[in-house]
Amino acid sequence: MNTPRPALARPDGTPVRVLVVDDDPDLAEVLSGALRYQGWQVRTAGDGATAVAEARELQPDAVVLDVMLPDTDGFAVLRELHAVQPDVCVLFLTARDAVEDRIAGITAGGDDYVTKPFSLEEVVARLRGLLRRAGMARQPADGPRVTVGDLVMDEDAREVTRGGELIELSPTEFELLRFLMHNPRRVLSKARILDRVWSYDFGGQAHVVELYISYLRKKVDAGREPMIHTVRGAGYVLKPAVR
């Protein structure tokens, strides 16, 4: 692998904690080595029960989670992980390539996925993106507060309000909304959103954008005049609500 980019760290300056869950010990070891090369603290587990036990002790910031495990599946493990640590970032590993399986992982609460076979560089890049969106790394060029109509985002506090009412967002929802708010009244294509928010092409699949736009609408526009609009055949645009 190439020389690692500047290390991401937890808010208190300690190394990022990652749990790798895969029943293939060789693959788990290779992945662990690549992540330790980033300066991160890494543990491994070969089944779901061990994964939950390790998560309780490690309190990981991110989990690399195989969908197929000997004692259960990754979706069941994810539910238990979220009970231990609701905000943990989860990157699914799967050999299945069907769109339905990918969406199932995201809908279950996973943040991203890679399909086997994959490159170590891809896994590292995906994890760095997830951790950045979760607030492990900030973009110094970004201003602390962005306002569009009655929608206000405090980037330092990672808080969003509309009409003074606090809106709870997941790390990925926050990053997507931030991109929209930094480009008000500008139509953004799905491809551009994928590149900016997810930092890769996502295999040409735009379903994840549609899914997260629907999540944002339920939180930002629910019971209010809509701000997030679909421009058919072009993409999405955020603009102040019409009064």
mmCIF file of C-alpha atoms in Angstrom:
data_model
loop_
_atom_site.group_PDB
_atom_site.id
_atom_site.type_symbol
_atom_site.label_atom_id
_atom_site.label_comp_id
_atom_site.label_asym_id
_atom_site.label_seq_id
_atom_site.Cartn_x
_atom_site.Cartn_y
_atom_site.Cartn_z
ATOM 1 C CA MET A 1 0.000 0.000 0.000
ATOM 2 C CA ASN A 2 1.056 3.573 -0.477
ATOM 3 C CA THR A 3 2.163 5.811 2.384
ATOM 4 C CA PRO A 4 -0.942 6.528 4.473
ATOM 5 C CA ARG A 5 -2.641 9.885 4.412
ATOM 6 C CA PRO A 6 -2.554 11.938 7.642
ATOM 7 C CA ALA A 7 -3.926 9.798 10.447
ATOM 8 C CA LEU A 8 -7.464 10.319 11.601
ATOM 9 C CA ALA A 9 -7.850 10.427 15.351
ATOM 10 C CA ARG A 10 -10.682 10.407 17.836
ATOM 11 C CA PRO A 11 -11.778 13.786 19.237
ATOM 12 C CA ASP A 12 -9.591 13.221 22.313
ATOM 13 C CA GLY A 13 -6.532 12.593 20.120
ATOM 14 C CA THR A 14 -6.354 8.833 20.719
ATOM 15 C CA PRO A 15 -6.222 6.376 17.790
ATOM 16 C CA VAL A 16 -9.388 5.461 15.921
ATOM 17 C CA ARG A 17 -10.742 2.088 17.092
ATOM 18 C CA VAL A 18 -11.856 -0.439 14.473
ATOM 19 C CA LEU A 19 -13.331 -3.923 14.863
ATOM 20 C CA VAL A 20 -12.926 -6.315 11.917
ATOM 21 C CA VAL A 21 -15.478 -9.159 11.842
ATOM 22 C CA ASP A 22 -14.854 -11.953 9.318
ATOM 23 C CA ASP A 23 -14.707 -15.738 9.659
ATOM 24 C CA ASP A 24 -11.776 -15.950 7.236
ATOM 25 C CA PRO A 25 -8.739 -15.506 9.540
ATOM 26 C CA ASP A 26 -6.381 -14.744 6.655
ATOM 27 C CA LEU A 27 -8.618 -11.996 5.305
ATOM 28 C CA ALA A 28 -9.179 -10.574 8.787
ATOM 29 C CA GLU A 29 -5.430 -10.446 9.381
ATOM 30 C CA VAL A 30 -4.712 -8.726 6.060
ATOM 31 C CA LEU A 31 -7.443 -6.155 6.703
ATOM 32 C CA SER A 32 -6.203 -5.568 10.254
ATOM 33 C CA GLY A 33 -2.676 -4.960 9.006
ATOM 34 C CA ALA A 34 -3.881 -2.398 6.464
ATOM 35 C CA LEU A 35 -5.877 -0.562 9.129
ATOM 36 C CA ARG A 36 -3.072 -0.636 11.692
ATOM 37 C CA TYR A 37 -0.882 0.905 9.005
ATOM 38 C CA GLN A 38 -3.208 3.908 9.275
ATOM 39 C CA GLY A 39 -2.251 4.241 12.929
ATOM 40 C CA TRP A 40 -5.566 2.808 14.135
ATOM 41 C CA GLN A 41 -6.249 0.411 17.009
ATOM 42 C CA VAL A 42 -7.715 -2.797 15.548
ATOM 43 C CA ARG A 43 -9.277 -5.965 16.950
ATOM 44 C CA THR A 44 -10.764 -8.931 15.106
ATOM 45 C CA ALA A 45 -13.617 -11.392 15.605
ATOM 46 C CA GLY A 46 -14.515 -14.513 13.647
ATOM 47 C CA ASP A 47 -18.196 -14.824 14.577
ATOM 48 C CA GLY A 48 -21.124 -12.733 15.729
ATOM 49 C CA ALA A 49 -20.978 -13.575 19.429
ATOM 50 C CA THR A 50 -17.294 -12.706 19.660
ATOM 51 C CA ALA A 51 -17.902 -9.516 17.691
ATOM 52 C CA VAL A 52 -20.500 -8.275 20.185
ATOM 53 C CA ALA A 53 -18.244 -9.141 23.122
ATOM 54 C CA GLU A 54 -15.281 -7.329 21.546
ATOM 55 C CA ALA A 55 -17.468 -4.317 20.756
ATOM 56 C CA ARG A 56 -18.567 -4.037 24.375
ATOM 57 C CA GLU A 57 -14.938 -3.911 25.491
ATOM 58 C CA LEU A 58 -13.378 -1.907 22.644
ATOM 59 C CA GLN A 59 -16.211 0.575 22.009
ATOM 60 C CA PRO A 60 -15.119 0.857 18.345
ATOM 61 C CA ASP A 61 -15.584 3.919 16.179
ATOM 62 C CA ALA A 62 -16.064 1.716 13.101
ATOM 63 C CA VAL A 63 -16.783 -1.937 12.366
ATOM 64 C CA VAL A 64 -15.884 -3.831 9.196
ATOM 65 C CA LEU A 65 -18.588 -6.523 9.206
ATOM 66 C CA ASP A 66 -18.936 -9.577 6.977
ATOM 67 C CA VAL A 67 -22.567 -10.312 6.099
ATOM 68 C CA MET A 68 -22.122 -14.116 6.231
ATOM 69 C CA LEU A 69 -20.877 -15.429 9.596
ATOM 70 C CA PRO A 70 -20.836 -18.989 10.973
ATOM 71 C CA ASP A 71 -23.279 -18.393 13.847
ATOM 72 C CA THR A 72 -25.518 -15.612 12.464
ATOM 73 C CA ASP A 73 -25.630 -12.942 9.772
ATOM 74 C CA GLY A 74 -24.175 -9.455 9.764
ATOM 75 C CA PHE A 75 -27.561 -7.780 9.959
ATOM 76 C CA ALA A 76 -28.325 -9.457 13.301
ATOM 77 C CA VAL A 77 -24.869 -8.529 14.575
ATOM 78 C CA LEU A 78 -25.461 -4.926 13.488
ATOM 79 C CA ARG A 79 -28.607 -4.721 15.597
ATOM 80 C CA GLU A 80 -26.681 -5.898 18.652
ATOM 81 C CA LEU A 81 -23.788 -3.532 17.914
ATOM 82 C CA HIS A 82 -26.153 -0.578 17.717
ATOM 83 C CA ALA A 83 -27.592 -1.582 21.097
ATOM 84 C CA VAL A 84 -24.051 -1.347 22.501
ATOM 85 C CA GLN A 85 -22.976 1.755 20.578
ATOM 86 C CA PRO A 86 -25.710 3.466 18.492
ATOM 87 C CA ASP A 87 -23.367 5.800 16.591
ATOM 88 C CA VAL A 88 -20.764 3.261 15.464
ATOM 89 C CA CYS A 89 -19.927 3.373 11.734
ATOM 90 C CA VAL A 90 -20.477 0.044 9.961
ATOM 91 C CA LEU A 91 -18.937 -1.056 6.661
ATOM 92 C CA PHE A 92 -20.430 -4.305 5.363
ATOM 93 C CA LEU A 93 -18.373 -6.894 3.485
ATOM 94 C CA THR A 94 -20.425 -9.076 1.158
ATOM 95 C CA ALA A 95 -19.900 -11.468 -1.705
ATOM 96 C CA ARG A 96 -23.405 -10.776 -2.930
ATOM 97 C CA ASP A 97 -23.757 -8.248 -5.705
ATOM 98 C CA ALA A 98 -27.540 -7.795 -5.939
ATOM 99 C CA VAL A 99 -28.834 -4.269 -5.505
ATOM 100 C CA GLU A 100 -31.463 -5.582 -3.072
ATOM 101 C CA ASP A 101 -28.778 -6.934 -0.748
ATOM 102 C CA ARG A 102 -26.855 -3.675 -0.840
ATOM 103 C CA ILE A 103 -29.952 -1.646 -0.005
ATOM 104 C CA ALA A 104 -30.866 -4.147 2.731
ATOM 105 C CA GLY A 105 -27.547 -3.486 4.422
ATOM 106 C CA ILE A 106 -27.967 0.271 4.281
ATOM 107 C CA THR A 107 -31.596 0.063 5.400
ATOM 108 C CA ALA A 108 -30.593 -2.151 8.343
ATOM 109 C CA GLY A 109 -28.421 0.687 9.595
ATOM 110 C CA GLY A 110 -25.124 0.049 7.846
ATOM 111 C CA ASP A 111 -23.307 3.090 6.530
ATOM 112 C CA ASP A 112 -21.588 1.565 3.502
ATOM 113 C CA TYR A 113 -20.512 -1.727 1.929
ATOM 114 C CA VAL A 114 -17.901 -3.288 -0.332
ATOM 115 C CA THR A 115 -18.352 -6.453 -2.369
ATOM 116 C CA LYS A 116 -15.732 -9.184 -2.461
ATOM 117 C CA PRO A 117 -13.188 -9.246 -3.974
ATOM 118 C CA PHE A 118 -12.058 -5.751 -2.998
ATOM 119 C CA SER A 119 -8.802 -3.840 -2.678
ATOM 120 C CA LEU A 120 -7.391 -2.866 0.702
ATOM 121 C CA GLU A 121 -7.114 0.714 -0.530
ATOM 122 C CA GLU A 122 -10.860 0.739 -1.200
ATOM 123 C CA VAL A 123 -11.714 -0.469 2.298
ATOM 124 C CA VAL A 124 -9.410 2.122 3.878
ATOM 125 C CA ALA A 125 -10.869 4.902 1.712
ATOM 126 C CA ARG A 126 -14.432 3.909 2.589
ATOM 127 C CA LEU A 127 -13.637 3.811 6.304
ATOM 128 C CA ARG A 128 -11.889 7.177 6.198
ATOM 129 C CA GLY A 129 -14.961 8.627 4.507
ATOM 130 C CA LEU A 130 -17.281 7.171 7.146
ATOM 131 C CA LEU A 131 -15.114 8.421 9.996
ATOM 132 C CA ARG A 132 -14.874 11.872 8.431
ATOM 133 C CA ARG A 133 -18.643 12.059 8.105
ATOM 134 C CA ALA A 134 -18.947 10.927 11.732
ATOM 135 C CA GLY A 135 -16.811 13.865 12.847
ATOM 136 C CA MET A 136 -13.463 12.103 13.329
ATOM 137 C CA ALA A 137 -11.907 14.572 10.891
ATOM 138 C CA ARG A 138 -12.945 18.086 9.946
ATOM 139 C CA GLN A 139 -12.436 20.101 6.814
ATOM 140 C CA PRO A 140 -10.751 23.336 7.949
ATOM 141 C CA ALA A 141 -11.929 25.230 4.877
ATOM 142 C CA ASP A 142 -15.555 24.765 5.886
ATOM 143 C CA GLY A 143 -17.166 27.568 7.860
ATOM 144 C CA PRO A 144 -18.714 26.849 11.263
ATOM 145 C CA ARG A 145 -22.299 27.895 10.392
ATOM 146 C CA VAL A 146 -24.361 27.595 7.212
ATOM 147 C CA THR A 147 -27.877 29.014 6.774
ATOM 148 C CA VAL A 148 -30.444 28.407 4.044
ATOM 149 C CA GLY A 149 -33.828 29.931 4.811
ATOM 150 C CA ASP A 150 -34.831 28.770 8.300
ATOM 151 C CA LEU A 151 -32.449 25.800 8.086
ATOM 152 C CA VAL A 152 -29.236 26.335 10.108
ATOM 153 C CA MET A 153 -26.227 24.041 10.385
ATOM 154 C CA ASP A 154 -23.515 24.504 13.013
ATOM 155 C CA GLU A 155 -20.628 22.509 11.562
ATOM 156 C CA ASP A 156 -18.454 22.685 14.679
ATOM 157 C CA ALA A 157 -21.218 21.429 16.987
ATOM 158 C CA ARG A 158 -22.602 19.189 14.216
ATOM 159 C CA GLU A 159 -26.099 20.424 14.967
ATOM 160 C CA VAL A 160 -28.913 21.247 12.560
ATOM 161 C CA THR A 161 -32.058 23.211 13.333
ATOM 162 C CA ARG A 162 -35.029 24.276 11.255
ATOM 163 C CA GLY A 163 -37.163 27.064 12.588
ATOM 164 C CA GLY A 164 -35.254 26.700 15.840
ATOM 165 C CA GLU A 165 -36.171 23.008 16.194
ATOM 166 C CA LEU A 166 -33.266 20.574 16.534
ATOM 167 C CA ILE A 167 -33.048 17.875 13.834
ATOM 168 C CA GLU A 168 -31.228 14.649 14.710
ATOM 169 C CA LEU A 169 -29.150 13.343 11.785
ATOM 170 C CA SER A 170 -26.886 10.346 11.251
ATOM 171 C CA PRO A 171 -23.288 11.109 10.164
ATOM 172 C CA THR A 172 -24.074 10.341 6.509
ATOM 173 C CA GLU A 173 -27.299 12.367 6.564
ATOM 174 C CA PHE A 174 -25.361 15.284 8.062
ATOM 175 C CA GLU A 175 -22.707 15.162 5.336
ATOM 176 C CA LEU A 176 -25.305 14.946 2.573
ATOM 177 C CA LEU A 177 -27.247 17.884 3.980
ATOM 178 C CA ARG A 178 -24.043 19.875 4.387
ATOM 179 C CA PHE A 179 -23.234 19.406 0.697
ATOM 180 C CA LEU A 180 -26.746 20.511 -0.263
ATOM 181 C CA MET A 181 -26.569 23.546 2.037
ATOM 182 C CA HIS A 182 -23.186 24.608 0.653
ATOM 183 C CA ASN A 183 -24.792 24.612 -2.805
ATOM 184 C CA PRO A 184 -28.219 26.221 -2.307
ATOM 185 C CA ARG A 185 -30.463 26.644 -5.356
ATOM 186 C CA ARG A 186 -27.986 24.576 -7.379
ATOM 187 C CA VAL A 187 -29.134 21.323 -8.980
ATOM 188 C CA LEU A 188 -26.763 18.541 -7.924
ATOM 189 C CA SER A 189 -26.670 15.316 -9.916
ATOM 190 C CA LYS A 190 -26.649 11.914 -8.231
ATOM 191 C CA ALA A 191 -23.182 11.282 -9.645
ATOM 192 C CA ARG A 192 -21.838 14.504 -8.151
ATOM 193 C CA ILE A 193 -23.429 13.757 -4.784
ATOM 194 C CA LEU A 194 -21.916 10.256 -4.781
ATOM 195 C CA ASP A 195 -18.487 11.658 -5.580
ATOM 196 C CA ARG A 196 -18.622 14.409 -2.946
ATOM 197 C CA VAL A 197 -20.450 12.722 -0.068
ATOM 198 C CA TRP A 198 -19.378 9.095 -0.510
ATOM 199 C CA SER A 199 -16.059 9.921 -2.218
ATOM 200 C CA TYR A 200 -16.415 7.247 -4.863
ATOM 201 C CA ASP A 201 -18.619 6.082 -7.722
ATOM 202 C CA PHE A 202 -20.552 3.477 -5.692
ATOM 203 C CA GLY A 203 -20.394 1.063 -8.612
ATOM 204 C CA GLY A 204 -22.644 3.237 -10.727
ATOM 205 C CA GLN A 205 -25.573 2.673 -8.325
ATOM 206 C CA ALA A 206 -27.583 5.775 -7.455
ATOM 207 C CA HIS A 207 -29.988 3.978 -5.125
ATOM 208 C CA VAL A 208 -28.083 5.039 -2.024
ATOM 209 C CA VAL A 209 -28.550 8.724 -2.913
ATOM 210 C CA GLU A 210 -32.290 8.249 -3.371
ATOM 211 C CA LEU A 211 -32.458 6.418 -0.052
ATOM 212 C CA TYR A 212 -30.645 9.114 1.920
ATOM 213 C CA ILE A 213 -32.535 11.938 0.221
ATOM 214 C CA SER A 214 -35.750 10.248 1.402
ATOM 215 C CA TYR A 215 -34.309 10.041 4.934
ATOM 216 C CA LEU A 216 -33.459 13.754 4.887
ATOM 217 C CA ARG A 217 -36.895 14.718 3.610
ATOM 218 C CA LYS A 218 -38.539 12.859 6.483
ATOM 219 C CA LYS A 219 -36.441 14.830 8.966
ATOM 220 C CA VAL A 220 -35.968 18.243 7.324
ATOM 221 C CA ASP A 221 -39.262 18.654 5.458
ATOM 222 C CA ALA A 222 -41.674 16.594 7.581
ATOM 223 C CA GLY A 223 -44.706 18.745 8.462
ATOM 224 C CA ARG A 224 -43.109 21.810 6.864
ATOM 225 C CA GLU A 225 -42.902 23.494 3.476
ATOM 226 C CA PRO A 226 -40.422 21.405 1.468
ATOM 227 C CA MET A 227 -36.853 22.570 0.910
ATOM 228 C CA ILE A 228 -35.431 19.482 -0.828
ATOM 229 C CA HIS A 229 -36.699 19.120 -4.392
ATOM 230 C CA THR A 230 -36.211 16.563 -7.156
ATOM 231 C CA VAL A 231 -35.427 17.892 -10.609
ATOM 232 C CA ARG A 232 -36.451 15.029 -12.868
ATOM 233 C CA GLY A 233 -33.573 13.694 -14.910
ATOM 234 C CA ALA A 234 -31.109 16.137 -13.345
ATOM 235 C CA GLY A 235 -30.783 15.592 -9.603
ATOM 236 C CA TYR A 236 -31.714 17.397 -6.389
ATOM 237 C CA VAL A 237 -31.784 20.979 -5.194
ATOM 238 C CA LEU A 238 -32.101 22.600 -1.758
ATOM 239 C CA LYS A 239 -33.707 26.027 -1.560
ATOM 240 C CA PRO A 240 -35.588 28.125 1.007
ATOM 241 C CA ALA A 241 -39.207 27.132 1.487
ATOM 242 C CA VAL A 242 -41.846 29.118 -0.358
ATOM 243 C CA ARG A 243 -43.921 31.084 2.103
#
